[in-house]
C-alpha positions as a printed NumPy array, in Angstrom:
array([[ -0.868,  14.28 ,   9.464],
       [ -3.697,  16.618,   7.472],
       [ -5.874,  15.358,   5.003],
       [ -3.684,  17.008,   2.24 ],
       [ -0.599,  15.431,   3.299],
       [ -2.022,  12.092,   3.597],
       [ -3.612,  12.64 ,  -0.002],
       [  0.201,  13.534,  -1.194],
       [  1.602,  10.613,   0.534],
       [ -0.805,   8.119,  -0.888],
       [ -0.277,   9.57 ,  -4.295],
       [  3.385,   9.009,  -4.537],
       [  2.612,   5.334,  -3.025],
       [  0.16 ,   4.654,  -6.313],
       [  3.013,   6.31 ,  -8.722],
       [  5.467,   3.944,  -7.127],
       [  3.174,   1.076,  -7.192],
       [  2.467,   2.036, -11.081],
       [  6.198,   1.737, -11.563],
       [  6.603,  -1.54 ,  -9.942],
       [  3.739,  -2.956, -11.985],
       [  5.193,  -1.686, -15.173],
       [  8.413,  -3.016, -14.233],
       [  7.028,  -6.592, -13.403],
       [  5.342,  -6.922, -16.768],
       [  8.411,  -5.93 , -18.53 ],
       [ 10.233,  -9.068, -17.087],
       [ 10.753, -12.458, -19.272],
       [  8.282, -13.754, -16.895],
       [  6.114, -12.051, -14.701],
       [  5.177, -13.197, -11.463],
       [  1.281, -13.18 , -11.699],
       [  0.89 , -13.368,  -7.982],
       [  2.877, -10.455,  -7.409],
       [  1.004,  -8.286,  -9.728],
       [ -2.261,  -9.486,  -8.523],
       [ -0.945,  -7.831,  -5.031],
       [  0.41 ,  -4.768,  -6.554],
       [ -2.416,  -4.167,  -8.589],
       [ -4.906,  -4.784,  -5.331],
       [ -2.713,  -2.604,  -3.118],
       [ -2.648,   0.531,  -6.187],
       [ -6.724,   0.171,  -6.242],
       [ -6.956,   0.194,  -2.348],
       [ -4.866,   3.324,  -2.058],
       [ -6.723,   4.844,  -5.068],
       [ -9.801,   4.029,  -3.344],
       [ -8.89 ,   5.688,  -0.072],
       [ -7.494,   8.999,  -2.108],
       [-10.743,   9.1  ,  -3.775],
       [-12.66 ,   8.497,  -0.377],
       [-10.653,  11.232,   1.321],
       [-11.204,  13.881,  -1.697],
       [-14.715,  13.236,  -1.989],
       [-15.168,  13.157,   2.099],
       [-12.81 ,  15.419,   3.506],
       [-12.595,  15.389,   7.057]])
């Protein structure tokens, strides 16, 4: 997969995780463990996107 396609794919996953975080926070009793996992994955994806954009191969 070309880097540009990978970045677009990661951006989609990042946006999806953002929506999941918002939805979880809107629940009456958000699951802190789930939120932590979602935020960690979102940050991992953000770092990967930034790395690919900073150091294109």
